[in-house]
PDB file of C-alpha atoms in Angstrom:
ATOM      1  CA  MET A   1      98.288  48.970  34.654  1.00 47.00           C
ATOM      2  CA  ASP A   2      95.663  46.582  34.299  1.00 48.00           C
ATOM      3  CA  LYS A   3      96.176  44.073  31.273  1.00 50.00           C
ATOM      4  CA  PRO A   4      93.616  43.603  28.023  1.00 52.00           C
ATOM      5  CA  GLY A   5      93.678  40.043  28.994  1.00 54.00           C
ATOM      6  CA  GLY A   6      92.481  40.336  32.407  1.00 57.00           C
ATOM      7  CA  ASN A   7      89.542  42.660  31.256  1.00 62.00           C
ATOM      8  CA  ARG A   8      88.204  40.543  29.077  1.00 64.00           C
ATOM      9  CA  MET A   9      88.718  37.351  31.622  1.00 65.00           C
ATOM     10  CA  LEU A  10      86.510  39.183  33.886  1.00 59.00           C
ATOM     11  CA  THR A  11      83.941  40.192  31.469  1.00 61.00           C
ATOM     12  CA  ARG A  12      83.199  36.870  30.317  1.00 64.00           C
ATOM     13  CA  LEU A  13      83.022  35.680  34.489  1.00 58.00           C
ATOM     14  CA  LEU A  14      80.348  38.177  34.705  1.00 55.00           C
ATOM     15  CA  LEU A  15      78.599  36.751  31.285  1.00 59.00           C
ATOM     16  CA  ALA A  16      78.854  33.628  32.739  1.00 59.00           C
ATOM     17  CA  VAL A  17      77.486  34.167  36.089  1.00 51.00           C
ATOM     18  CA  PHE A  18      74.727  36.095  34.469  1.00 54.00           C
ATOM     19  CA  LEU A  19      73.950  33.311  32.135  1.00 54.00           C
ATOM     20  CA  ALA A  20      73.852  30.976  35.090  1.00 54.00           C
ATOM     21  CA  VAL A  21      71.370  33.395  37.018  1.00 47.00           C
ATOM     22  CA  PHE A  22      69.118  33.146  34.274  1.00 48.00           C
ATOM     23  CA  VAL A  23      68.931  29.854  33.620  1.00 45.00           C
ATOM     24  CA  LEU A  24      68.453  28.802  37.056  1.00 43.00           C
ATOM     25  CA  THR A  25      65.532  31.574  37.169  1.00 43.00           C
ATOM     26  CA  ALA A  26      63.856  30.587  34.538  1.00 43.00           C
ATOM     27  CA  TRP A  27      64.121  26.951  34.975  1.00 42.00           C
ATOM     28  CA  ILE A  28      62.793  26.904  38.528  1.00 40.00           C
ATOM     29  CA  PRO A  29      59.157  28.060  38.076  1.00 45.00           C
ATOM     30  CA  ALA A  30      59.053  25.602  35.387  1.00 45.00           C
ATOM     31  CA  ASN A  31      60.006  22.476  36.996  1.00 52.00           C
ATOM     32  CA  ALA A  32      58.427  23.926  40.847  1.00 66.00           C
ATOM     33  CA  ALA A  33      55.363  21.986  42.257  1.00 80.00           C
ATOM     34  CA  GLY A  34      52.116  22.860  40.595  1.00 91.00           C
ATOM     35  CA  VAL A  35      49.663  24.594  43.108  1.00 95.00           C
ATOM     36  CA  ILE A  36      46.272  24.332  42.683  1.00 93.00           C
ATOM     37  CA  LYS A  37      44.094  27.402  43.831  1.00 94.00           C
ATOM     38  CA  GLY A  38      40.713  26.772  41.890  1.00 93.00           C
ATOM     39  CA  ILE A  39      38.082  25.361  39.720  1.00 91.00           C
ATOM     40  CA  LYS A  40      36.761  26.654  36.789  1.00 90.00           C
ATOM     41  CA  VAL A  41      33.278  25.855  35.789  1.00 88.00           C
ATOM     42  CA  VAL A  42      32.373  26.730  31.403  1.00 85.00           C
ATOM     43  CA  PRO A  43      29.615  28.086  30.975  1.00 81.00           C
ATOM     44  CA  LYS A  44      28.849  29.131  34.612  1.00 79.00           C
ATOM     45  CA  ASN A  45      28.407  27.305  38.328  1.00 80.00           C
ATOM     46  CA  VAL A  46      24.308  27.465  37.323  1.00 81.00           C
ATOM     47  CA  ILE A  47      23.323  25.735  34.140  1.00 73.00           C
ATOM     48  CA  ILE A  48      19.998  24.595  32.931  1.00 71.00           C
ATOM     49  CA  GLN A  49      19.077  20.536  33.271  1.00 61.00           C
ATOM     50  CA  GLY A  50      20.683  19.139  30.385  1.00 60.00           C
ATOM     51  CA  GLN A  51      22.935  21.917  29.418  1.00 68.00           C
ATOM     52  CA  GLY A  52      26.995  21.059  28.939  1.00 69.00           C
ATOM     53  CA  PHE A  53      29.659  22.068  30.977  1.00 76.00           C
ATOM     54  CA  ALA A  54      32.950  21.923  31.425  1.00 79.00           C
ATOM     55  CA  ILE A  55      35.940  21.374  34.377  1.00 85.00           C
ATOM     56  CA  TYR A  56      39.017  22.843  34.133  1.00 87.00           C
ATOM     57  CA  VAL A  57      41.295  22.782  37.312  1.00 91.00           C
ATOM     58  CA  THR A  58      43.676  26.511  37.755  1.00 93.00           C
ATOM     59  CA  GLY A  59      46.403  27.802  40.045  1.00 94.00           C
ATOM     60  CA  GLN A  60      50.451  28.016  39.241  1.00 93.00           C
ATOM     61  CA  GLY A  61      53.385  26.113  37.641  1.00 91.00           C
ATOM     62  CA  VAL A  62      52.738  22.446  36.882  1.00 90.00           C
ATOM     63  CA  CYS A  63      51.113  19.280  38.089  1.00 89.00           C
ATOM     64  CA  ASP A  64      51.658  16.119  37.181  1.00 88.00           C
ATOM     65  CA  ASP A  65      48.361  14.067  38.639  1.00 86.00           C
ATOM     66  CA  LEU A  66      45.181  15.202  39.611  1.00 85.00           C
ATOM     67  CA  TYR A  67      42.067  14.033  41.283  1.00 84.00           C
ATOM     68  CA  LEU A  68      38.715  14.960  40.790  1.00 80.00           C
ATOM     69  CA  HIS A  69      35.852  14.010  42.938  1.00 79.00           C
ATOM     70  CA  LEU A  70      32.499  15.068  42.206  1.00 76.00           C
ATOM     71  CA  LYS A  71      29.261  14.115  44.806  1.00 75.00           C
ATOM     72  CA  THR A  72      25.871  14.333  43.000  1.00 67.00           C
ATOM     73  CA  PRO A  73      22.569  15.169  44.659  1.00 65.00           C
ATOM     74  CA  VAL A  74      21.432  11.626  45.034  1.00 56.00           C
ATOM     75  CA  GLN A  75      23.907  11.209  48.056  1.00 50.00           C
ATOM     76  CA  GLN A  76      24.250   7.156  47.339  1.00 44.00           C
ATOM     77  CA  PHE A  77      26.047   8.512  43.726  1.00 47.00           C
ATOM     78  CA  GLU A  78      29.572   9.320  43.757  1.00 52.00           C
ATOM     79  CA  TRP A  79      31.999   9.830  41.393  1.00 54.00           C
ATOM     80  CA  LYS A  80      35.430   9.613  41.185  1.00 56.00           C
ATOM     81  CA  TRP A  81      38.325   9.604  38.773  1.00 55.00           C
ATOM     82  CA  TYR A  82      41.890  10.177  38.207  1.00 57.00           C
ATOM     83  CA  ASN A  83      43.417  12.180  35.401  1.00 63.00           C
ATOM     84  CA  ALA A  84      46.638  10.590  34.939  1.00 63.00           C
ATOM     85  CA  PRO A  85      49.379  11.587  32.477  1.00 72.00           C
ATOM     86  CA  PRO A  86      49.767  12.375  29.547  1.00 73.00           C
ATOM     87  CA  PHE A  87      47.131  15.702  29.897  1.00 73.00           C
ATOM     88  CA  ASN A  88      46.536  16.278  25.965  1.00 68.00           C
ATOM     89  CA  GLY A  89      49.577  14.607  25.265  1.00 69.00           C
ATOM     90  CA  LYS A  90      52.041  16.318  27.360  1.00 77.00           C
ATOM     91  CA  PRO A  91      53.745  14.777  31.228  1.00 81.00           C
ATOM     92  CA  ALA A  92      51.755  17.670  33.461  1.00 85.00           C
ATOM     93  CA  TYR A  93      49.160  19.719  33.873  1.00 87.00           C
ATOM     94  CA  ASP A  94      49.560  23.397  33.283  1.00 89.00           C
ATOM     95  CA  LEU A  95      47.586  24.899  35.545  1.00 91.00           C
ATOM     96  CA  GLY A  96      48.404  28.561  34.176  1.00 90.00           C
ATOM     97  CA  ASN A  97      47.002  27.622  31.380  1.00 89.00           C
ATOM     98  CA  PRO A  98      44.678  24.717  32.201  1.00 88.00           C
ATOM     99  CA  LYS A  99      42.733  22.383  29.340  1.00 83.00           C
ATOM    100  CA  LYS A 100      39.440  21.076  29.800  1.00 79.00           C
ATOM    101  CA  LEU A 101      39.390  18.200  32.226  1.00 78.00           C
ATOM    102  CA  PHE A 102      35.725  17.139  32.202  1.00 73.00           C
ATOM    103  CA  ALA A 103      32.648  17.978  29.758  1.00 68.00           C
ATOM    104  CA  GLY A 104      29.466  16.337  30.772  1.00 63.00           C
ATOM    105  CA  ILE A 105      25.678  16.843  30.783  1.00 60.00           C
ATOM    106  CA  MET A 106      24.059  16.809  34.853  1.00 60.00           C
ATOM    107  CA  GLY A 107      20.531  15.664  35.041  1.00 56.00           C
ATOM    108  CA  ASN A 108      19.362  15.352  38.286  1.00 62.00           C
ATOM    109  CA  ILE A 109      18.487  18.763  39.839  1.00 70.00           C
ATOM    110  CA  GLY A 110      20.381  20.452  42.964  1.00 75.00           C
ATOM    111  CA  THR A 111      24.052  21.302  43.806  1.00 80.00           C
ATOM    112  CA  TYR A 112      27.357  19.173  42.421  1.00 80.00           C
ATOM    113  CA  HIS A 113      30.183  19.321  44.933  1.00 83.00           C
ATOM    114  CA  ILE A 114      33.489  18.884  42.990  1.00 88.00           C
ATOM    115  CA  ILE A 115      37.098  18.638  44.720  1.00 89.00           C
ATOM    116  CA  ALA A 116      40.463  19.306  43.134  1.00 90.00           C
ATOM    117  CA  ARG A 117      43.395  17.802  45.075  1.00 89.00           C
ATOM    118  CA  PRO A 118      46.919  16.098  43.923  1.00 90.00           C
ATOM    119  CA  GLY A 119      46.242  12.453  42.468  1.00 83.00           C
ATOM    120  CA  PRO A 120      47.668   9.438  44.233  1.00 83.00           C
ATOM    121  CA  HIS A 121      50.898   9.639  42.146  1.00 84.00           C
ATOM    122  CA  ALA A 122      52.041  12.981  42.474  1.00 87.00           C
ATOM    123  CA  LYS A 123      55.060  14.533  43.452  1.00 89.00           C
ATOM    124  CA  LYS A 124      55.143  17.540  41.629  1.00 88.00           C
ATOM    125  CA  CYS A 125      51.554  18.923  43.237  1.00 91.00           C
ATOM    126  CA  LYS A 126      50.004  21.071  45.932  1.00 92.00           C
ATOM    127  CA  GLY A 127      47.130  22.426  46.830  1.00 93.00           C
ATOM    128  CA  ARG A 128      43.456  21.441  46.893  1.00 93.00           C
ATOM    129  CA  ALA A 129      39.996  23.506  45.526  1.00 93.00           C
ATOM    130  CA  GLU A 130      36.047  23.340  45.545  1.00 92.00           C
ATOM    131  CA  ALA A 131      33.632  24.386  43.795  1.00 90.00           C
ATOM    132  CA  ARG A 132      29.765  23.475  43.213  1.00 86.00           C
ATOM    133  CA  VAL A 133      27.277  23.619  40.178  1.00 84.00           C
ATOM    134  CA  VAL A 134      24.036  23.916  40.662  1.00 84.00           C
ATOM    135  CA  ILE A 135      21.466  22.143  38.087  1.00 77.00           C
ATOM    136  CA  LYS A 136      17.982  24.594  37.640  1.00 75.00           C
ATOM    137  CA  GLU A 137      14.791  22.744  36.367  1.00 64.00           C
ATOM    138  CA  THR A 138      14.382  22.709  32.510  1.00 57.00           C
ATOM    139  CA  SER A 139      12.471  25.537  31.078  1.00 50.00           C
ATOM    140  CA  THR A 140      10.895  26.476  28.014  1.00 42.00           C
ATOM    141  CA  SER A 141      13.852  28.764  26.822  1.00 42.00           C
ATOM    142  CA  LYS A 142      13.972  30.936  23.476  1.00 44.00           C
ATOM    143  CA  PRO A 143      15.544  29.474  20.349  1.00 42.00           C
ATOM    144  CA  GLY A 144      19.464  30.337  20.304  1.00 44.00           C
ATOM    145  CA  THR A 145      20.155  29.867  23.754  1.00 45.00           C
ATOM    146  CA  GLY A 146      21.772  27.084  23.619  1.00 45.00           C
ATOM    147  CA  ALA A 147      19.659  24.482  26.392  1.00 46.00           C
ATOM    148  CA  ALA A 148      19.643  21.003  25.566  1.00 50.00           C
ATOM    149  CA  PRO A 149      15.961  19.269  24.703  1.00 59.00           C
ATOM    150  CA  SER A 150      14.533  17.532  28.178  1.00 83.00           C
ATOM    151  CA  LYS A 151      15.636  13.541  28.124  1.00 91.00           C
ATOM    152  CA  PRO A 152      14.571  10.911  30.117  1.00 94.00           C
ATOM    153  CA  ASP A 153      16.626   9.786  33.185  1.00 94.00           C
ATOM    154  CA  LEU A 154      17.175   6.570  34.901  1.00 95.00           C
ATOM    155  CA  VAL A 155      18.519   6.350  38.680  1.00 96.00           C
ATOM    156  CA  VAL A 156      18.075   3.069  40.937  1.00 95.00           C
ATOM    157  CA  GLU A 157      16.614   4.671  44.059  1.00 94.00           C
ATOM    158  CA  SER A 158      16.862   1.746  46.579  1.00 95.00           C
ATOM    159  CA  ILE A 159      17.426  -2.124  46.497  1.00 96.00           C
ATOM    160  CA  SER A 160      15.968  -3.970  49.522  1.00 96.00           C
ATOM    161  CA  LEU A 161      15.208  -8.022  50.408  1.00 96.00           C
ATOM    162  CA  LYS A 162      11.233  -8.794  50.646  1.00 95.00           C
ATOM    163  CA  GLN A 163      10.678 -11.755  52.725  1.00 94.00           C
ATOM    164  CA  LYS A 164       8.082 -13.828  51.739  1.00 93.00           C
ATOM    165  CA  PRO A 165       6.292 -15.995  53.995  1.00 93.00           C
ATOM    166  CA  SER A 166       8.096 -19.389  53.386  1.00 92.00           C
ATOM    167  CA  GLY A 167      11.065 -16.907  54.960  1.00 93.00           C
ATOM    168  CA  GLN A 168      12.902 -16.561  52.000  1.00 95.00           C
ATOM    169  CA  CYS A 169      13.995 -13.308  50.347  1.00 96.00           C
ATOM    170  CA  VAL A 170      13.365 -11.843  46.738  1.00 96.00           C
ATOM    171  CA  PRO A 171      15.400  -8.713  45.805  1.00 97.00           C
ATOM    172  CA  TYR A 172      13.150  -5.435  45.828  1.00 97.00           C
ATOM    173  CA  ILE A 173      14.060  -2.642  43.288  1.00 97.00           C
ATOM    174  CA  SER A 174      12.935   0.797  43.010  1.00 97.00           C
ATOM    175  CA  ILE A 175      13.950   2.939  39.740  1.00 97.00           C
ATOM    176  CA  LYS A 176      12.634   6.319  39.199  1.00 96.00           C
ATOM    177  CA  ASN A 177      12.768   8.997  36.282  1.00 95.00           C
ATOM    178  CA  VAL A 178      13.967  11.850  37.231  1.00 93.00           C
ATOM    179  CA  GLY A 179      14.057  13.389  33.938  1.00 90.00           C
ATOM    180  CA  GLY A 180      12.254  15.875  31.979  1.00 88.00           C
ATOM    181  CA  ALA A 181      10.982  13.519  29.492  1.00 91.00           C
ATOM    182  CA  GLY A 182       9.545  10.074  29.452  1.00 93.00           C
ATOM    183  CA  VAL A 183      11.211   6.695  28.453  1.00 94.00           C
ATOM    184  CA  PRO A 184      10.561   6.198  24.849  1.00 93.00           C
ATOM    185  CA  LEU A 185       7.911   3.158  24.449  1.00 93.00           C
ATOM    186  CA  THR A 186      10.193   1.932  21.698  1.00 92.00           C
ATOM    187  CA  LYS A 187      13.202   1.445  24.435  1.00 94.00           C
ATOM    188  CA  TYR A 188      11.054  -0.926  26.619  1.00 95.00           C
ATOM    189  CA  GLN A 189      12.277  -4.192  24.498  1.00 94.00           C
ATOM    190  CA  THR A 190      16.116  -3.061  23.991  1.00 94.00           C
ATOM    191  CA  SER A 191      16.829  -1.830  27.571  1.00 95.00           C
ATOM    192  CA  MET A 192      18.035  -3.694  30.150  1.00 95.00           C
ATOM    193  CA  VAL A 193      18.167  -3.659  33.833  1.00 96.00           C
ATOM    194  CA  TYR A 194      20.869  -5.449  35.736  1.00 96.00           C
ATOM    195  CA  LEU A 195      21.039  -7.066  39.443  1.00 95.00           C
ATOM    196  CA  THR A 196      24.451  -6.780  40.377  1.00 93.00           C
ATOM    197  CA  LYS A 197      26.973  -8.686  42.995  1.00 90.00           C
ATOM    198  CA  PRO A 198      30.630  -6.604  43.732  1.00 86.00           C
ATOM    199  CA  SER A 199      32.102  -8.082  41.336  1.00 81.00           C
ATOM    200  CA  SER A 200      29.800  -9.577  38.469  1.00 86.00           C
ATOM    201  CA  ILE A 201      26.385  -9.219  37.204  1.00 90.00           C
ATOM    202  CA  LEU A 202      23.757 -11.560  38.119  1.00 91.00           C
ATOM    203  CA  GLY A 203      21.354 -11.092  35.957  1.00 93.00           C
ATOM    204  CA  GLU A 204      19.077  -9.136  33.854  1.00 95.00           C
ATOM    205  CA  TYR A 205      15.764  -7.894  32.830  1.00 96.00           C
ATOM    206  CA  LYS A 206      14.341  -5.949  30.167  1.00 96.00           C
ATOM    207  CA  LEU A 207      12.764  -2.458  30.896  1.00 96.00           C
ATOM    208  CA  ALA A 208       9.528  -3.951  29.515  1.00 95.00           C
ATOM    209  CA  ALA A 209       9.286  -6.595  32.170  1.00 95.00           C
ATOM    210  CA  VAL A 210      10.181  -4.693  35.421  1.00 95.00           C
ATOM    211  CA  ASP A 211       7.621  -1.684  34.045  1.00 96.00           C
ATOM    212  CA  PRO A 212       4.766  -3.563  32.582  1.00 94.00           C
ATOM    213  CA  GLY A 213       2.795  -0.175  33.093  1.00 93.00           C
ATOM    214  CA  HIS A 214       5.214   1.941  31.470  1.00 94.00           C
ATOM    215  CA  LYS A 215       5.334   4.185  34.492  1.00 94.00           C
ATOM    216  CA  LEU A 216       9.194   5.551  33.009  1.00 95.00           C
ATOM    217  CA  ALA A 217       7.548   6.787  30.206  1.00 92.00           C
ATOM    218  CA  ASN A 218       6.649   9.874  32.076  1.00 91.00           C
ATOM    219  CA  PRO A 219       8.812  12.557  33.749  1.00 90.00           C
ATOM    220  CA  GLY A 220       8.697  11.673  37.767  1.00 91.00           C
ATOM    221  CA  GLY A 221       7.363   8.209  37.292  1.00 93.00           C
ATOM    222  CA  LYS A 222       8.897   5.417  40.042  1.00 95.00           C
ATOM    223  CA  VAL A 223       8.171   2.183  39.602  1.00 97.00           C
ATOM    224  CA  GLY A 224       9.157  -0.826  42.047  1.00 96.00           C
ATOM    225  CA  PHE A 225       9.546  -4.530  41.264  1.00 96.00           C
ATOM    226  CA  GLU A 226      10.995  -7.783  42.500  1.00 96.00           C
ATOM    227  CA  TRP A 227      13.508  -9.847  41.168  1.00 96.00           C
ATOM    228  CA  LYS A 228      11.240 -13.271  40.961  1.00 92.00           C
ATOM    229  CA  SER A 229      14.072 -15.295  39.584  1.00 93.00           C
ATOM    230  CA  VAL A 230      16.491 -14.955  42.535  1.00 95.00           C
ATOM    231  CA  TRP A 231      15.223 -16.628  45.787  1.00 95.00           C
ATOM    232  CA  LEU A 232      17.443 -16.291  48.975  1.00 95.00           C
ATOM    233  CA  ASN A 233      17.963 -18.238  52.379  1.00 95.00           C
ATOM    234  CA  LYS A 234      18.629 -16.512  55.349  1.00 94.00           C
ATOM    235  CA  GLY A 235      21.832 -14.705  55.583  1.00 94.00           C
ATOM    236  CA  ALA A 236      23.876 -11.685  54.342  1.00 94.00           C
ATOM    237  CA  TYR A 237      23.951 -10.867  50.619  1.00 95.00           C
ATOM    238  CA  ALA A 238      25.512  -7.866  48.611  1.00 94.00           C
ATOM    239  CA  PHE A 239      23.384  -6.562  45.800  1.00 95.00           C
ATOM    240  CA  GLY A 240      23.291  -3.808  43.498  1.00 94.00           C
ATOM    241  CA  ALA A 241      20.960  -2.510  40.147  1.00 95.00           C
ATOM    242  CA  THR A 242      21.868  -0.554  37.219  1.00 94.00           C
ATOM    243  CA  ALA A 243      18.728   0.990  34.720  1.00 95.00           C
ATOM    244  CA  ASP A 244      19.113   0.724  30.837  1.00 95.00           C
ATOM    245  CA  GLY A 245      22.666  -0.872  31.853  1.00 91.00           C
ATOM    246  CA  ASN A 246      23.199  -1.546  27.716  1.00 91.00           C
ATOM    247  CA  HIS A 247      22.892   2.224  27.446  1.00 90.00           C
ATOM    248  CA  LYS A 248      19.893   1.862  24.849  1.00 93.00           C
ATOM    249  CA  ILE A 249      18.128   5.438  26.422  1.00 94.00           C
ATOM    250  CA  SER A 250      19.769   8.902  25.426  1.00 92.00           C
ATOM    251  CA  GLU A 251      19.657  10.428  29.135  1.00 92.00           C
ATOM    252  CA  LEU A 252      20.372  13.784  31.000  1.00 89.00           C
ATOM    253  CA  ASN A 253      23.042  11.936  32.652  1.00 89.00           C
ATOM    254  CA  GLU A 254      24.476   8.869  31.427  1.00 86.00           C
ATOM    255  CA  GLY A 255      26.420   8.489  35.088  1.00 86.00           C
ATOM    256  CA  ASN A 256      23.513   7.844  37.443  1.00 90.00           C
ATOM    257  CA  ASN A 257      22.327   4.646  36.394  1.00 92.00           C
ATOM    258  CA  THR A 258      23.280   2.354  39.104  1.00 92.00           C
ATOM    259  CA  LEU A 259      22.604   2.039  42.530  1.00 92.00           C
ATOM    260  CA  PRO A 260      26.365  -0.213  43.836  1.00 91.00           C
ATOM    261  CA  PRO A 261      25.850  -2.919  45.645  1.00 92.00           C
ATOM    262  CA  LYS A 262      25.477  -2.672  49.151  1.00 92.00           C
ATOM    263  CA  THR A 263      24.982  -5.729  52.398  1.00 94.00           C
ATOM    264  CA  LEU A 264      21.499  -6.922  52.491  1.00 95.00           C
ATOM    265  CA  VAL A 265      20.112  -9.504  55.622  1.00 95.00           C
ATOM    266  CA  CYS A 266      17.458 -12.029  54.485  1.00 95.00           C
ATOM    267  CA  GLY A 267      16.103 -13.071  58.009  1.00 86.00           C
ATOM    268  CA  ARG A 268      13.363 -11.483  59.511  1.00 61.00           C
ATOM    269  CA  PRO A 269      10.883 -13.802  61.602  1.00 53.00           C
ATOM    270  CA  SER A 270       8.199 -14.750  59.565  1.00 49.00           C
ATOM    271  CA  PRO A 271       4.649 -14.352  60.684  1.00 50.00           C
ATOM    272  CA  LYS A 272       3.420 -17.271  62.555  1.00 47.00           C
ATOM    273  CA  ARG A 273       0.433 -19.624  60.917  1.00 47.00           C
ATOM    274  CA  LEU A 274      -2.480 -19.735  63.138  1.00 39.00           C
ATOM    275  CA  ARG A 275      -3.508 -22.811  64.485  1.00 40.00           C
ATOM    276  CA  THR A 276      -6.519 -24.774  63.251  1.00 36.00           C
ATOM    277  CA  PRO A 277      -8.972 -24.999  66.211  1.00 36.00           C
ATOM    278  CA  GLU A 278      -9.438 -28.877  67.127  1.00 38.00           C
ATOM    279  CA  GLY A 279     -12.519 -30.406  65.528  1.00 34.00           C
ATOM    280  CA  ARG A 280     -12.493 -28.726  62.389  1.00 32.00           C
TER     281      ARG A 280
END
């Protein structure tokens, strides 16, 4: 005949085992490495030029560090940023209940390529996801559709060195308005264009000085100009440029004004001077 005390001990042991299994199964998923499975774009992956959208990363579990990479239609512009913790005040990003990681407005028409993967400090995060956002040209919309009004959008298309007859060179910069509206004339005296080096700003000009003909006051307008305050001898240099570097113009895309410094070489052979015939 079993003793009553033995039954109570067995019952307590079974209850303890059950509670241990329950706690363990509940604890493991919450602390297991998150798995990145997708990128959600709101309102959708095809939007109208100038319309805002947000990016969420979805999956299973939590990530302690995320990396997002956005490549724009203009190939020389690539945005990279890290979303290090905390995420909305929490030490990890819940992929099962994702919060907004990015919100913005893109101005360049074309396809944006987005990549999400574990960040450089991730210990509990794995997987990878990609998505594309297509920006369509601004069209006349009906009231209440939510489409944003057209705005200008300045990009530095190129920078090069222009050699003078003396053999010296000056930087030559090309800026284009890729937005749906022109730059307001009232901004020409306040908006600045910067000439940059890898670690500093080398000089600045007012927009009025580089575009006296107001070409950028029209959508699609383009202007090229020489940076005449900088004369260079033969050699290699690293220069970049930023349009509206002091953010005086309200643009469709505030993040595409800069062309990062790149190596440029001054040293093409100068044209040979014609000799004057003797006796003249």
